[in-house]
Coordinates of C-alpha atoms in Angstrom, one line a residue:
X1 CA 2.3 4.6 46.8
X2 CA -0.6 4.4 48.6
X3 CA -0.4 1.1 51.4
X4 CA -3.0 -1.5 51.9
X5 CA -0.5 -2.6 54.5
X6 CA -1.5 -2.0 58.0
X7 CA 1.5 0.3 59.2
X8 CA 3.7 -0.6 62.4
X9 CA 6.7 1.1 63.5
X10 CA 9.0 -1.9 62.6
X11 CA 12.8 -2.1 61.4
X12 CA 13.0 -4.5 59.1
X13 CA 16.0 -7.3 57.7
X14 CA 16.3 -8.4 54.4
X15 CA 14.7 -11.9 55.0
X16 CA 11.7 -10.0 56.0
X17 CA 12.1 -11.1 59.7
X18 CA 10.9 -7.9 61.6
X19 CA 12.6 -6.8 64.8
X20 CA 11.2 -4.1 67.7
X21 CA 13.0 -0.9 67.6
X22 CA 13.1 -0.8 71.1
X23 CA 13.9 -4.1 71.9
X24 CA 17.1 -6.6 71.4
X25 CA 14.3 -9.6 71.6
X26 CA 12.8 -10.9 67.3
X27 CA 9.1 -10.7 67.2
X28 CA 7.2 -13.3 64.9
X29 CA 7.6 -12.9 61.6
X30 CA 4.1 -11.4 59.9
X31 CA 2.2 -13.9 58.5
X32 CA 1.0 -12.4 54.9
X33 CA -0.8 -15.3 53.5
X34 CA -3.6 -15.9 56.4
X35 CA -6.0 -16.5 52.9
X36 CA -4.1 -19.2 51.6
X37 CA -3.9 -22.9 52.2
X38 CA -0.2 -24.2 52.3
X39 CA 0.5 -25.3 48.7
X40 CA 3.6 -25.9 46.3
X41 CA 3.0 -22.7 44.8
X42 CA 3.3 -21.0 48.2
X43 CA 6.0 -22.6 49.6
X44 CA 8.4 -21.7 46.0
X45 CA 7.5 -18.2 46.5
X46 CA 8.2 -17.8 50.1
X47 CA 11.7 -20.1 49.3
X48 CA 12.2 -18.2 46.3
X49 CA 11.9 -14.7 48.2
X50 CA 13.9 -16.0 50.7
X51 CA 16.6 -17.0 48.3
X52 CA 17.0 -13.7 46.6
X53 CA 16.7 -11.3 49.1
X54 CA 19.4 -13.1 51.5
X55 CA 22.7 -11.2 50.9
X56 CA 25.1 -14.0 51.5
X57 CA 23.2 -16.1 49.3
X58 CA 24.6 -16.7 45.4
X59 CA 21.0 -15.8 44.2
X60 CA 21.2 -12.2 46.1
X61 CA 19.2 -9.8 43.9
X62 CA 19.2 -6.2 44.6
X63 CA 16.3 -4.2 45.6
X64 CA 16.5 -2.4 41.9
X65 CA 16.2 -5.2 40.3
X66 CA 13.3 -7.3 41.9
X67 CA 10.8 -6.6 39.9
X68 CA 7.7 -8.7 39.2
X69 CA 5.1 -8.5 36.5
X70 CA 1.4 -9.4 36.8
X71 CA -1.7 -9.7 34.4
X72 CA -4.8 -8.4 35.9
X73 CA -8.1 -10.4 34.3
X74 CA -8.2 -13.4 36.1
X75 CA -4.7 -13.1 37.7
X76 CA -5.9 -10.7 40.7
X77 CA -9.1 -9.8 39.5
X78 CA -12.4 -11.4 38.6
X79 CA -13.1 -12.4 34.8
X80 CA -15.7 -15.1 34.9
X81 CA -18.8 -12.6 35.3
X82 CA -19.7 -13.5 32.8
X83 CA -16.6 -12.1 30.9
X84 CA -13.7 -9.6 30.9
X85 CA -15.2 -6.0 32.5
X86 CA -13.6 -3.9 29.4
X87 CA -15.9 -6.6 27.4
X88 CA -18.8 -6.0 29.3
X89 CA -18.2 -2.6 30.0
X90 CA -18.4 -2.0 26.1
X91 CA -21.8 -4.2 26.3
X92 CA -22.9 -1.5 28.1
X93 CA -22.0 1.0 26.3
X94 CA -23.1 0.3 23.0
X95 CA -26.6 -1.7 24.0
X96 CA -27.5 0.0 27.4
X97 CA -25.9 3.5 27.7
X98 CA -28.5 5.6 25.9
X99 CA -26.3 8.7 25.8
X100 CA -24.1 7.1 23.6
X101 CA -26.2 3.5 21.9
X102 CA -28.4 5.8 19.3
X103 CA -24.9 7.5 17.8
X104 CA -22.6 3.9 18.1
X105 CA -21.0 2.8 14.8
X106 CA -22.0 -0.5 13.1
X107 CA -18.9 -2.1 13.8
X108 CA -19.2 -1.2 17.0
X109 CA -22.5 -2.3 17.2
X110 CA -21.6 -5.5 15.9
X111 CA -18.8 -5.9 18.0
X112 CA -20.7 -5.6 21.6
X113 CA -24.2 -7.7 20.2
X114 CA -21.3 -10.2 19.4
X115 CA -20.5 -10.2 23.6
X116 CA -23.9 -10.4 24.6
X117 CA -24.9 -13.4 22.1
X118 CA -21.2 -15.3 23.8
X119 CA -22.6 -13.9 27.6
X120 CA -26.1 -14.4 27.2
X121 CA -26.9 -17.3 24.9
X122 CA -23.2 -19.2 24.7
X123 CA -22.8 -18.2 20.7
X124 CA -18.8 -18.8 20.3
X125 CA -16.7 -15.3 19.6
X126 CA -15.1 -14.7 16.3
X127 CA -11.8 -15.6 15.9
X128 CA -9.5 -12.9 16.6
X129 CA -12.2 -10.8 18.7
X130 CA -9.4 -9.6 21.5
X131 CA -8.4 -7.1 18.3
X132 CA -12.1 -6.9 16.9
X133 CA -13.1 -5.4 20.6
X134 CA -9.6 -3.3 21.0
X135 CA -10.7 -1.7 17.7
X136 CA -14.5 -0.8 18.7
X137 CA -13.5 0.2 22.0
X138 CA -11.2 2.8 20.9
X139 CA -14.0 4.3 18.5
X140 CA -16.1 3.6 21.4
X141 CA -14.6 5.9 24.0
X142 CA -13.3 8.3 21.5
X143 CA -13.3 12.2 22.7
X144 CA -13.9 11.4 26.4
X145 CA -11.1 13.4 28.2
X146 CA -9.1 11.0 30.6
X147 CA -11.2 12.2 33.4
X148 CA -14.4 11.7 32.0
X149 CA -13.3 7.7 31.1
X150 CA -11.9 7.7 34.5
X151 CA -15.3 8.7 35.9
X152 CA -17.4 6.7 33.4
X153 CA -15.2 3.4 34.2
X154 CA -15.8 3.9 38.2
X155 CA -19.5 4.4 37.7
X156 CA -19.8 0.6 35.8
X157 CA -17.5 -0.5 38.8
X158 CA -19.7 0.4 41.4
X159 CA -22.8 -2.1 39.7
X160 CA -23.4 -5.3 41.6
X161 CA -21.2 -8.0 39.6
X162 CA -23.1 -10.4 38.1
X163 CA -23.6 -13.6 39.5
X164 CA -22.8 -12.8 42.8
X165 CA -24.0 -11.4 46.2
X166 CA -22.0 -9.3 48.6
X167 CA -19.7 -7.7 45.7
X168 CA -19.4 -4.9 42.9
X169 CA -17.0 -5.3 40.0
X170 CA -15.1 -2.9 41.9
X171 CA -14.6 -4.9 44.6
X172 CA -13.7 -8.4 42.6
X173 CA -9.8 -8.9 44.0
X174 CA -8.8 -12.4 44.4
X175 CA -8.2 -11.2 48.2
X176 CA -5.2 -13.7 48.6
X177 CA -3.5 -12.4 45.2
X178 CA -3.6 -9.2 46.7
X179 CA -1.2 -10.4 49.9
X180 CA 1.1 -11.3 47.6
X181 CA 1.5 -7.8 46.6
X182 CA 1.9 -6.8 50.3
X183 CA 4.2 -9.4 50.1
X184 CA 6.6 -9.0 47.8
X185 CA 6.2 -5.2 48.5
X186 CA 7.4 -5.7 51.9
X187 CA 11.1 -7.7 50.4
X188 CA 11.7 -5.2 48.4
X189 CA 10.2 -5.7 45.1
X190 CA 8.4 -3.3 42.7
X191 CA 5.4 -4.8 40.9
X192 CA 3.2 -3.6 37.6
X193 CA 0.2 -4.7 36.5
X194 CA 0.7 -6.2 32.2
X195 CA -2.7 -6.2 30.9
X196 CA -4.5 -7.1 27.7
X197 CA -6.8 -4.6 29.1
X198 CA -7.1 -1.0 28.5
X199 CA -4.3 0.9 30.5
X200 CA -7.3 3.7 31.8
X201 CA -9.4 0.9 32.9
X202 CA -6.6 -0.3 34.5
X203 CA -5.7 2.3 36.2
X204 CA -9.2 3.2 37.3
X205 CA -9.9 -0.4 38.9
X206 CA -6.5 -1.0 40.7
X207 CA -6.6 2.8 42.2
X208 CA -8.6 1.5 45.2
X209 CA -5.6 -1.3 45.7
X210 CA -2.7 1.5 45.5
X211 CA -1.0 0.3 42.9
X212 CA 0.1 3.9 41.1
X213 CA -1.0 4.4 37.3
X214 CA 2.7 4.6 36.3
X215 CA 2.8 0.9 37.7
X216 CA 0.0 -0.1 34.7
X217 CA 0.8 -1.5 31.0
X218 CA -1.7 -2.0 29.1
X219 CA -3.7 -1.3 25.7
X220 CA -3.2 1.8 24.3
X221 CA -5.1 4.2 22.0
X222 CA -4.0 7.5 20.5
X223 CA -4.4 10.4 22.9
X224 CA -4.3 14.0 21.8
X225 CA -5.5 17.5 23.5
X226 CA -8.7 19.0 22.9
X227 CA -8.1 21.3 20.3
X228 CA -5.3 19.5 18.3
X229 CA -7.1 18.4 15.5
X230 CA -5.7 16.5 12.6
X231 CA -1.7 18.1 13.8
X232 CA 0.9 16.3 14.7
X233 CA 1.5 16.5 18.4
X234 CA 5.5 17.5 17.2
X235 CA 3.9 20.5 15.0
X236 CA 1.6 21.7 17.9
X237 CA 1.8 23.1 21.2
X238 CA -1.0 22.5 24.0
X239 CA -2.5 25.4 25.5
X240 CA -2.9 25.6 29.1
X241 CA -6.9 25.9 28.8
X242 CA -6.7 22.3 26.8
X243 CA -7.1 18.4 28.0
X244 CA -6.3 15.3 26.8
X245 CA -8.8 13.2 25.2
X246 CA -8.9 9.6 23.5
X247 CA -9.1 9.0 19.9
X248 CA -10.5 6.3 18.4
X249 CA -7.1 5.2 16.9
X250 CA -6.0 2.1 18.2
X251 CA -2.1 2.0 19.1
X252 CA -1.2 -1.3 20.7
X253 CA -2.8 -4.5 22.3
X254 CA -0.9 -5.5 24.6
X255 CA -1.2 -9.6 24.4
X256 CA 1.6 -12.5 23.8
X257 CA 4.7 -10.7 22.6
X258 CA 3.4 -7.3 22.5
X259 CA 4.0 -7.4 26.9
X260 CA 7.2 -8.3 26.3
X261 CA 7.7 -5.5 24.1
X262 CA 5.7 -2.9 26.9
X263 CA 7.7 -4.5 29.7
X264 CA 11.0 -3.6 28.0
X265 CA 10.2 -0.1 26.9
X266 CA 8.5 0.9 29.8
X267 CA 10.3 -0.9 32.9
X268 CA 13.3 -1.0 30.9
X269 CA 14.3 -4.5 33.2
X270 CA 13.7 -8.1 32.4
X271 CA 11.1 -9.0 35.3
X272 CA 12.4 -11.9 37.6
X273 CA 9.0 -13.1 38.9
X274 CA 5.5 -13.0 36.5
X275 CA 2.0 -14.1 37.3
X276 CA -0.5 -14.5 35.0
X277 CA -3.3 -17.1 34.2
X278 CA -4.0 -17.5 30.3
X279 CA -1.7 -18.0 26.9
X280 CA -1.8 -14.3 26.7
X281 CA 0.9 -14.3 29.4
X282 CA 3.3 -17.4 28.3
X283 CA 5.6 -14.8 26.5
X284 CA 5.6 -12.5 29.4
X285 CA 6.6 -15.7 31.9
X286 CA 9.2 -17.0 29.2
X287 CA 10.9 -13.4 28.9
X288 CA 11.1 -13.9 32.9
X289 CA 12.2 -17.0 32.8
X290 CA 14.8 -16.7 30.2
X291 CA 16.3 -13.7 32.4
X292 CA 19.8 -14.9 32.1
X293 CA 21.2 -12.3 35.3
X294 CA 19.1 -13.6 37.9
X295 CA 17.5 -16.6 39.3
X296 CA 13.4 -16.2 38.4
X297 CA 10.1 -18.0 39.2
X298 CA 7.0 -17.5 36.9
X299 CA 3.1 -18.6 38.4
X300 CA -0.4 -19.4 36.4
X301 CA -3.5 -19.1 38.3
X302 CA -5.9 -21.3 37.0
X303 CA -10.2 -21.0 37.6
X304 CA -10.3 -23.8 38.8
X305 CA -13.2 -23.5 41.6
X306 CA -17.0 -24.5 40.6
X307 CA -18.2 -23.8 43.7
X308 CA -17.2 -20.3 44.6
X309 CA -16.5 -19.1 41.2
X310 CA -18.0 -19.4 37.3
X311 CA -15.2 -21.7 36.6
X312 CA -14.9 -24.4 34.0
X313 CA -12.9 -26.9 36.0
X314 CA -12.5 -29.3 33.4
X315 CA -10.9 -27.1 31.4
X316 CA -9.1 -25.1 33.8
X317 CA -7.2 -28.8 35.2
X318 CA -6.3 -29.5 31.8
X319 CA -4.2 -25.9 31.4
X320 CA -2.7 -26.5 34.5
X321 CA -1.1 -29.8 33.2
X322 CA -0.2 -28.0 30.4
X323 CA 1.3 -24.7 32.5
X324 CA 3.8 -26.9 34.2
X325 CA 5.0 -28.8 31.4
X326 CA 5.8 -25.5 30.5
X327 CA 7.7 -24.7 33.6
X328 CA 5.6 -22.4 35.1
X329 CA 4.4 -22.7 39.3
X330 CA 0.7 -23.9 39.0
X331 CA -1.9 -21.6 41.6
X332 CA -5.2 -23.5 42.2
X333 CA -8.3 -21.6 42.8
X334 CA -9.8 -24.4 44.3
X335 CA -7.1 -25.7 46.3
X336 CA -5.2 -22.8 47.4
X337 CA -7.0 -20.0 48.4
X338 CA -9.2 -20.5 51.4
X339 CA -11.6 -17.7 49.3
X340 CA -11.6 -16.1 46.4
X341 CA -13.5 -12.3 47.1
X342 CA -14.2 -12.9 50.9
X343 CA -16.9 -14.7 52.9
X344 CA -19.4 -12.3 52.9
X345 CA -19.5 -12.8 48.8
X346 CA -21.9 -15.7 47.1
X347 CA -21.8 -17.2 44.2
X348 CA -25.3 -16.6 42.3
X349 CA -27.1 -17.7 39.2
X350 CA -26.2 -14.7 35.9
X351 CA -29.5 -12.5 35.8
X352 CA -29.9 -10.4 32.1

């Protein structure tokens, strides 16, 4: 896997406290969270890590088994800008992208005016849209080779995200989530990214991070090679000259339950740490939590943070209340992190 660690020559000891090679004498341990403010949520991770990775403690958990599950939108990356990026990466598809907006379906039409009336003028979504978008955006994409989304994806990345300065969507980590993968990574744990979002834009936005595309769940459509046709992929054999290419048949969205189900048929472990930030993610936290082999934590970030952020705070206070009455570790935008995307990003007005 690609690092976004800085790299020392260090031996290491399975609390994490690193020693010189050359020297009897401890240096101080490395301080991962420099972007956070000491909080409760903090402190149980860094006591929970210490726990389990301490072989002479009762909660020991081998290295195989730490594994840790994380939604993307709004867990480590942006979503408030003014919406999800596959959401307004459709938006642009459809309305914008005139090598494709002449040919676009109705439905699919319909489906991406419906994101720009909810971004643009506040209209409310239909119920059910997560699946009404999952459906256009497979019939949206269908026939690009996985290369050519890959390639399409990055180019929408690289935009200036709206309503900010100083940042492209590309760019939109929450920078202290991201030292938590540096450091669980460094105690041994093995992390993957659960999305409601499609696995290929997955992939394409955590590339830059080095997080590998095997370590990404998410939605799925049908893929087949070029020249396949209508056959079954068990009655036909791929030539070498052939790609793969999306369909516009929609396999899985991978919300609520259907993580659970990913998680267990693609990790093939029960996860004993998940992060995520929405109700999407309660059944991927209580599959964690209800890991009956090992001792388990599970966190919700919430947008809580007016200032630095499109955040409804209001809102966002209420579902933190309600997160830890469900048991889950509560992260705070506003109170936790000391930023959110770095200082040399502002907050702006949206411009359309």
């Amino acid at each position: 896997m690609k690092k976004h660690l800085h790299i020392f020559v260090l031996c290491t000891l399975s609390l994490g406290t690193f020693w010189g090679c050359s020297s009897n004498e401890p240096t101080q341990p490395k301080d991962y969270f420099t972007l956070w403010n000491q909080c409760e949520a903090l402190t149980a991770l860094q006591e929970y890590v210490t726990d389990v990775t301490n072989p002479n403690s009762a909660n020991f958990i081998a290295e195989s088994d730490r594994i840790a599950t994380f939604d993307m939108d709004g867990t480590f990356i942006g979503e408030l800008y003014p919406t999800y990026f596959e959401y307004n990466l459709l938006e642009y598809r459809v309305l914008d992208d005139t090598t494709y907006s002449k040919t676009a379906p109705d439905d699919v039409r319909e489906t991406a005016q419906e994101i720009r009336d909810f971004v643009r003028n506040g209209a409310k979504l239909p119920d059910h849209f997560d699946m009404k978008h999952a459906y256009a955006a497979a019939k949206a994409y269908s026939g690009m080779t996985l290369a050519e989304f890959d390639r399409y994806v990055k180019a929408y990345a690289a935009q200036p995200a709206n309503g900010f300065t100083g940042m492209t969507y590309a760019e939109s980590f929450y920078k202290p989530m991201l030292q938590v993968f540096d450091y669980l990574e460094a105690n041994g744990f093995t992390y993957y990214v659960v999305s409601g979002s499609d696995r290929f834009i997955c992939r394409t936005l955590v590339e830059s991070i080095g997080i590998e595309p095997n370590r990404v769940i998410g939605m799925d459509v049908r893929l087949q090679s070029t020249s396949q046709g209508t056959e079954a992929g068990v009655n036909y054999t791929m030539g070498k000259e052939e790609d793969i290419i999306r369909t516009d048949e929609l396999i899985i969205k991978n919300l609520k339950t259907n993580k659970v189900l990913q998680i267990a048929q693609e990790i093939g472990k029960v996860p004993v740490l998940s992060f995520g930030n929405s109700g999407g993610d309660c059944a991927m936290h209580n599959y964690c939590l209800g890991n009956a082999e090992h001792k388990t934590l599970a966190f919700m970030l919430i947008a809580d943070d007016d200032e630095r952020d499109h955040a409804n705070r209001d809102k966002a206070l209420q579902l933190g209340e309600q997160w830890r009455e469900a048991g889950y570790q509560v992260i705070s935008m506003h109170d936790d992190f000391k930023t959110i995307y770095g200082g040399s990003v502002e907050k702006t007005e949206f411009t359309f």
